[in-house]
Each structure stands twice: as structure tokens, then as C-alpha cells.
PDB file of C-alpha atoms in Angstrom:
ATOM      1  CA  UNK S   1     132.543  88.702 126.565  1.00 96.00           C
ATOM      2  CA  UNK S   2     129.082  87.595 125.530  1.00 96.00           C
ATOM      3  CA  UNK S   3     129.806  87.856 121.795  1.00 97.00           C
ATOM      4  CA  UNK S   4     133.257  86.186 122.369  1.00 97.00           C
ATOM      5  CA  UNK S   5     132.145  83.625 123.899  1.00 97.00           C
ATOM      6  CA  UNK S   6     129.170  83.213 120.781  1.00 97.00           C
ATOM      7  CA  UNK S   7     131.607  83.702 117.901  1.00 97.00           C
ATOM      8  CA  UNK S   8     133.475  81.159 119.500  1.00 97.00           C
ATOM      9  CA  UNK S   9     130.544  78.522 119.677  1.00 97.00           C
ATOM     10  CA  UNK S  10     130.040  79.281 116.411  1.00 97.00           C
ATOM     11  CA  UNK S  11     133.645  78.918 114.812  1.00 97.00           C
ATOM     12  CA  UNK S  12     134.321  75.990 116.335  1.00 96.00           C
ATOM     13  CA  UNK S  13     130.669  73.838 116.102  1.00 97.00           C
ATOM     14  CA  UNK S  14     129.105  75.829 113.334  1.00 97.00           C
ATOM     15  CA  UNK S  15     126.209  76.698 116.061  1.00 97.00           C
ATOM     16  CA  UNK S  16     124.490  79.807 116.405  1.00 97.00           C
ATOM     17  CA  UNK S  17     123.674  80.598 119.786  1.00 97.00           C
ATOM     18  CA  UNK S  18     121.880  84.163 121.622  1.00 96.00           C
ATOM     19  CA  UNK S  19     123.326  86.480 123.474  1.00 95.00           C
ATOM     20  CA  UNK S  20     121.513  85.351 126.352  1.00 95.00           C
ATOM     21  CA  UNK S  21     122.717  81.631 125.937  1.00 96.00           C
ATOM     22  CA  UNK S  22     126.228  82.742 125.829  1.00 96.00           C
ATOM     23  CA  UNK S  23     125.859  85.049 129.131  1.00 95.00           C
ATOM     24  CA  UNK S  24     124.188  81.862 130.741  1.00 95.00           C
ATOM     25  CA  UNK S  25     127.550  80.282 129.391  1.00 96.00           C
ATOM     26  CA  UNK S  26     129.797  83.155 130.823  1.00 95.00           C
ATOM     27  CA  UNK S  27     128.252  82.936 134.188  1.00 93.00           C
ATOM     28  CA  UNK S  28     127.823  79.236 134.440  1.00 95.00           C
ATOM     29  CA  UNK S  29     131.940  77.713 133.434  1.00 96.00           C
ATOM     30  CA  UNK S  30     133.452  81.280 132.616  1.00 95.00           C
ATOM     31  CA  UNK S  31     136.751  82.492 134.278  1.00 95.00           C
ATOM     32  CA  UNK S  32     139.467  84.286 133.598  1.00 95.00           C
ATOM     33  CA  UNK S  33     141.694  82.055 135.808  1.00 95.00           C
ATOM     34  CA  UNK S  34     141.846  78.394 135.943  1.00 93.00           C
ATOM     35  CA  UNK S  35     139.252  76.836 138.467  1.00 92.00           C
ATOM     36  CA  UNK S  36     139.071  74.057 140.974  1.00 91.00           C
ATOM     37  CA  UNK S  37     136.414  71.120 140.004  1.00 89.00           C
ATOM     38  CA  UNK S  38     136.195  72.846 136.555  1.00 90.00           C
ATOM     39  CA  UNK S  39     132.771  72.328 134.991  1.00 92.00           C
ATOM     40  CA  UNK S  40     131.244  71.406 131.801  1.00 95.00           C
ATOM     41  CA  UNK S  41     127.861  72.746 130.349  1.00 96.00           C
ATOM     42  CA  UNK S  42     125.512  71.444 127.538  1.00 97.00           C
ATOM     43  CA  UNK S  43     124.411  74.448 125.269  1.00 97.00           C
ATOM     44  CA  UNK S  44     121.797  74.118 122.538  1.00 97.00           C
ATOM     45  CA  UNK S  45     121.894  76.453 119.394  1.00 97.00           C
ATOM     46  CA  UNK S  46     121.297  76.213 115.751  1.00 97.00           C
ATOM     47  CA  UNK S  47     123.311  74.428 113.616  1.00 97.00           C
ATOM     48  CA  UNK S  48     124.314  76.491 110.472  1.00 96.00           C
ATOM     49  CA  UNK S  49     124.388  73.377 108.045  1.00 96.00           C
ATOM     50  CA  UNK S  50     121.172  72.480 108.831  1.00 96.00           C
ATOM     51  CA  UNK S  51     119.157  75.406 110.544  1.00 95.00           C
ATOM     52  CA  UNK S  52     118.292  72.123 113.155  1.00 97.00           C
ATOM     53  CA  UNK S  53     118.849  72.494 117.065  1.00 97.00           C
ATOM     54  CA  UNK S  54     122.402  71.038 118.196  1.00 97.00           C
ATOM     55  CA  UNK S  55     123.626  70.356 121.663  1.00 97.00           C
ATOM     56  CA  UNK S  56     127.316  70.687 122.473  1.00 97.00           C
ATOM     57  CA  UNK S  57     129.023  70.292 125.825  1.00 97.00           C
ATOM     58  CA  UNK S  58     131.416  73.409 126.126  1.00 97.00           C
ATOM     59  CA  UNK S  59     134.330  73.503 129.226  1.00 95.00           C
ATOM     60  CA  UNK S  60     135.505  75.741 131.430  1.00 96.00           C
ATOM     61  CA  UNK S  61     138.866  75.901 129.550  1.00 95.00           C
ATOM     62  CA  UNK S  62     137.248  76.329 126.191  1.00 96.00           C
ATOM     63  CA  UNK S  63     135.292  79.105 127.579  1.00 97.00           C
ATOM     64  CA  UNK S  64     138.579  80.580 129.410  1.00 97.00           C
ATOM     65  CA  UNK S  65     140.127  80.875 125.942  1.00 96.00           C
ATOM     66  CA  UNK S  66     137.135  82.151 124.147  1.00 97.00           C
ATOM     67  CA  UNK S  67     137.638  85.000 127.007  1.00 97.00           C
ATOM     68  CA  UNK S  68     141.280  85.192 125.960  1.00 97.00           C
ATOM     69  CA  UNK S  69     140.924  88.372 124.225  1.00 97.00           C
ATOM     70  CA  UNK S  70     138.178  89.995 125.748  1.00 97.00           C
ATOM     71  CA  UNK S  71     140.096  89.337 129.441  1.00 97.00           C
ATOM     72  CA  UNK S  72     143.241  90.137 128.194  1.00 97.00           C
ATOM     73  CA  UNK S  73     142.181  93.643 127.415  1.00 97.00           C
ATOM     74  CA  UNK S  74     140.846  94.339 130.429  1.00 95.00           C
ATOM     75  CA  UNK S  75     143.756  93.168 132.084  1.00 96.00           C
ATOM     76  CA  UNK S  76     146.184  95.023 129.979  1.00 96.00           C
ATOM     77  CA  UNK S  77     144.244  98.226 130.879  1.00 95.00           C
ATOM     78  CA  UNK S  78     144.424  98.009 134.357  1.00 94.00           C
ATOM     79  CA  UNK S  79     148.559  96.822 133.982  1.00 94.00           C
ATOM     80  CA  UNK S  80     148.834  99.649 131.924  1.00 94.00           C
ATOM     81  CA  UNK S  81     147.076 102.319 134.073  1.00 93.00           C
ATOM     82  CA  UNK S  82     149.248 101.302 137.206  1.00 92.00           C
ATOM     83  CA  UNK S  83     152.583 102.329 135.571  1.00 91.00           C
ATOM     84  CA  UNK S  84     150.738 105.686 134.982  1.00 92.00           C
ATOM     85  CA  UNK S  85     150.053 105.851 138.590  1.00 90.00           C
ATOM     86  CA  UNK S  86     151.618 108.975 140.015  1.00 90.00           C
ATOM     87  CA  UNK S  87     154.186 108.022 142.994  1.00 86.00           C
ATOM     88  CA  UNK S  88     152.355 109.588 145.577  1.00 85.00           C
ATOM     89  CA  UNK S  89     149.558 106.999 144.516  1.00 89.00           C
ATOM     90  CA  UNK S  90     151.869 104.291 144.174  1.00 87.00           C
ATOM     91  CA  UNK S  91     152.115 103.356 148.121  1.00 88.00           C
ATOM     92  CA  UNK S  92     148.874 103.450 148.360  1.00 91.00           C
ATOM     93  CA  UNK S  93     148.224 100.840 145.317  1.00 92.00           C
ATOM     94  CA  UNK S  94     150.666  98.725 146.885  1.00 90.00           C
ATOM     95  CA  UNK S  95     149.318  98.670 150.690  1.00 92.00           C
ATOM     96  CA  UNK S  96     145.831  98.568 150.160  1.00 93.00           C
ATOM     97  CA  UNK S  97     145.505  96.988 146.651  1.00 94.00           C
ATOM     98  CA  UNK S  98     142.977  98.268 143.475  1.00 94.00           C
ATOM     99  CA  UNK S  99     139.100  97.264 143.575  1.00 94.00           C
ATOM    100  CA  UNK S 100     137.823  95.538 140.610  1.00 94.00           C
ATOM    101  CA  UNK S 101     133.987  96.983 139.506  1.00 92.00           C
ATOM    102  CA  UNK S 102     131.362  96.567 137.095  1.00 89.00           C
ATOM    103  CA  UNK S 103     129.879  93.158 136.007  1.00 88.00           C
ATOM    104  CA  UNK S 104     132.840  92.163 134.145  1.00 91.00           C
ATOM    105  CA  UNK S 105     134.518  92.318 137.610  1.00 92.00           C
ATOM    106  CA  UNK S 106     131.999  89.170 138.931  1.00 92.00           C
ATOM    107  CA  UNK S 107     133.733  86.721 136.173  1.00 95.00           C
ATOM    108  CA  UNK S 108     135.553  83.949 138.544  1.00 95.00           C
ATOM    109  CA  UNK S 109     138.888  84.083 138.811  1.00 95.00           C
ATOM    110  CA  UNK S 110     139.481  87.621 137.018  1.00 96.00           C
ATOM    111  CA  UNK S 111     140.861  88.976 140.852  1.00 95.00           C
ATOM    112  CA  UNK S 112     143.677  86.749 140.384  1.00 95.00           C
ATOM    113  CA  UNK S 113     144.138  86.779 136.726  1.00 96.00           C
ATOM    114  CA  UNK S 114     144.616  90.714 137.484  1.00 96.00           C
ATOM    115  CA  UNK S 115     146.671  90.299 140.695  1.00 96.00           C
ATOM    116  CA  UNK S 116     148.956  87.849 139.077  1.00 96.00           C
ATOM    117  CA  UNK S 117     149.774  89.777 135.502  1.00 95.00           C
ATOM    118  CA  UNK S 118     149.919  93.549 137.771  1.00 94.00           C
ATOM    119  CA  UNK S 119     151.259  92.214 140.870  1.00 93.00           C
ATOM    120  CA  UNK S 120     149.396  93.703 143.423  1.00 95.00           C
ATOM    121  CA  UNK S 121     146.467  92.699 145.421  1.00 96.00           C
ATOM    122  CA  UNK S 122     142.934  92.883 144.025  1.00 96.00           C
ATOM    123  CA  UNK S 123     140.016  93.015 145.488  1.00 95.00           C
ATOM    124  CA  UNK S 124     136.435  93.035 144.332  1.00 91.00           C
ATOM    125  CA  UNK S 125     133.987  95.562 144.753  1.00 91.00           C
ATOM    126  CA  UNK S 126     131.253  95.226 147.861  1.00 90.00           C
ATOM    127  CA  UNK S 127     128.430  95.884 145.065  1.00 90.00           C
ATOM    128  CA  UNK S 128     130.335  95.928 141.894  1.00 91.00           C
ATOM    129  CA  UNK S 129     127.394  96.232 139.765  1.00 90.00           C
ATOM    130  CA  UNK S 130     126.332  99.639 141.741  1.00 93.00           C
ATOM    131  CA  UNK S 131     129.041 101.065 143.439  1.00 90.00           C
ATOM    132  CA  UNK S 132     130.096 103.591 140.769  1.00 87.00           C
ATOM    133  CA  UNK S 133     126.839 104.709 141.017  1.00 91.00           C
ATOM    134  CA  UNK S 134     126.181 104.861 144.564  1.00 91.00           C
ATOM    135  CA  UNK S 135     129.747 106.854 144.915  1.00 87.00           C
ATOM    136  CA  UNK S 136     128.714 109.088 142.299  1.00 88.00           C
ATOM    137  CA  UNK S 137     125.213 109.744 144.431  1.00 91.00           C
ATOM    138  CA  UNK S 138     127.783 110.359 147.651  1.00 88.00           C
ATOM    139  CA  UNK S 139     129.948 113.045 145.612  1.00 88.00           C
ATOM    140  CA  UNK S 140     126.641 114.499 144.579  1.00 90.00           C
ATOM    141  CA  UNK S 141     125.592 115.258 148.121  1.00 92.00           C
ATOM    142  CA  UNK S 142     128.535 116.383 149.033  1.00 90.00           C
ATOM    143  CA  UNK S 143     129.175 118.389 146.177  1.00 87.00           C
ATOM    144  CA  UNK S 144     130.365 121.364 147.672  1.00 87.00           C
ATOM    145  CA  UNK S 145     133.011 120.048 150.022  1.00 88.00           C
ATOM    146  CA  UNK S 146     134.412 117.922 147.255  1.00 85.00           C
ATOM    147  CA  UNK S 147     134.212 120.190 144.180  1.00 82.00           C
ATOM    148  CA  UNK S 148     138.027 121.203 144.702  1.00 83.00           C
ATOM    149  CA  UNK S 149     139.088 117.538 144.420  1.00 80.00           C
ATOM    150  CA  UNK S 150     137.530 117.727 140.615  1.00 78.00           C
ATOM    151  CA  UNK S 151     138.456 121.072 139.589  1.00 76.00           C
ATOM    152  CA  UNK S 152     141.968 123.270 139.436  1.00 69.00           C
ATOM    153  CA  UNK S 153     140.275 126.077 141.057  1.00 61.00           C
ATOM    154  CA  UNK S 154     141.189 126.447 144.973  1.00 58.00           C
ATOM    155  CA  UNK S 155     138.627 125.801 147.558  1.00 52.00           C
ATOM    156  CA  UNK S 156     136.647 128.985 148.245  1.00 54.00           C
ATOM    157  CA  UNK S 157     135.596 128.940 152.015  1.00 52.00           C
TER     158      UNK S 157
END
């Protein structure tokens, strides 16, 4: 998303700008979904022409379709994972919803960007940026009692 949002910047104001400039973009007016109160932010990079430092003002809608590809993927991944989604699963996706996690999962507005395009509910991770870790570490300790639920062999007791 970082290097979309860059490559944008620089196609359309001939600016260079870091990676860390365009995460401070991402997280500032980034979304996958249209916003209330939609922001603006000023962001300072190099202009090619010149080598000189530029200022542009960049929206929340500019940044949303900088995202447009990088989103979209993400989206079409989970869309397309659901209609693999054996039917015993499928009641389950349906009453309780999918969890969205990872840092991609903290950009505003991808919850409903998701729930709208797969049409079910979405819901956001408690700690998205740790939780597949910390559920790892719980299948770890338990590693034993849960081995069966990763493996074909049956459960030796």
C-alpha cells in the first residue's frame, strides 16, 4: 500500500516521497471506503524536475484510489476464498462473520469495503497486528490436544 500510495505521488506531481512519508499518508487520509469529514494532508517530497522540496496537499479520495489496486486484491482474496468455503463452514461464516488481521486490516473503512463486496459481516481483529501470533503461541501449548486438527492421522489417546 505504501509503494502505491508513493508511485502515485509521484505519477501524478512528479514528487518523490519515502516509504515512511507515504505510510504517514496511509495512516493519516487512507481508506478503503469512503469516510465521513474526509481529510486532506500536506506532504513534502522531492520534486523530480528540480531535485527541490515540493509540498502538495493529497485527499482522502486521491489516496482511496491510489489504494485501488492494492485494496482490491485483498478484497478479491477474501471474496474468492469464501466461495471455497466448505458448507459445513458456510453457516458459520454467515452467523458469526470473518475477522479481518494483520496491519493492512487497521486501514479505515476496509471492514466495510470487505463486508459490502463479500456480503457478510466483518469484523476486525482484537489485536490484529499480534493475534496470529499469539494463536499460534496457544496451539503451541496445546500442541498435543490439537495436533489431530492439523494432521490426517487420528487422535492417539
Amino acid at each position: 500500500m505504501d509503494a502505491a500510495i508513493a508511485t502515485h505521488v509521484r505519477r501524478e506531481y512528479a514528487i518523490v516521497i519515502g516509504e515512511r512519508t507515504a505510510e504517514q499518508v496511509k495512516l493519516a487520509v487512507g481508506s478503503a471506503w469512503p469516510q465521513p469529514e474526509e481529510q486532506k494532508l500536506e506532504v513534502t517530497g522531492r520534486e523530480l524536475a528540480t531535485g527541490l522540496p515540493k509540498t502538495v496537499q493529497i485527499g482522502a479520495a486521491e489516496v482511496r484510489e491510489a489504494l485501488k489496486e492494492p485494496v482490491g486484491q485483498i478484497v478479491q482474496s477474501v471474496v474468492s476464498t469464501l466461495a471455497e468455503v466448505p458448507p459445513e463452514l458456510a453457516g458459520d461464516v454467515l452467523d458469526k462473520g470473518i475477522y479481518l488481521a494483520g496491519g493492512a486490516s487497521m486501514l479505515r473503512g476496509l471492514h466495510a469495503r470487505v463486508a459490502h463486496e463479500a456480503q457478510v459481516a466483518v469484523h476486525q481483529a482484537e489485536a490484529p497486528l499480534a493475534c496470529v501470533v499469539l494463536g499460534a503461541g496457544r496451539i503451541l501449548e496445546d500442541l498435543d490436544e490439537l495436533a489431530p486438527l492439523f494432521t490426517d492421522e487420528p487422535a492417539r489417546r
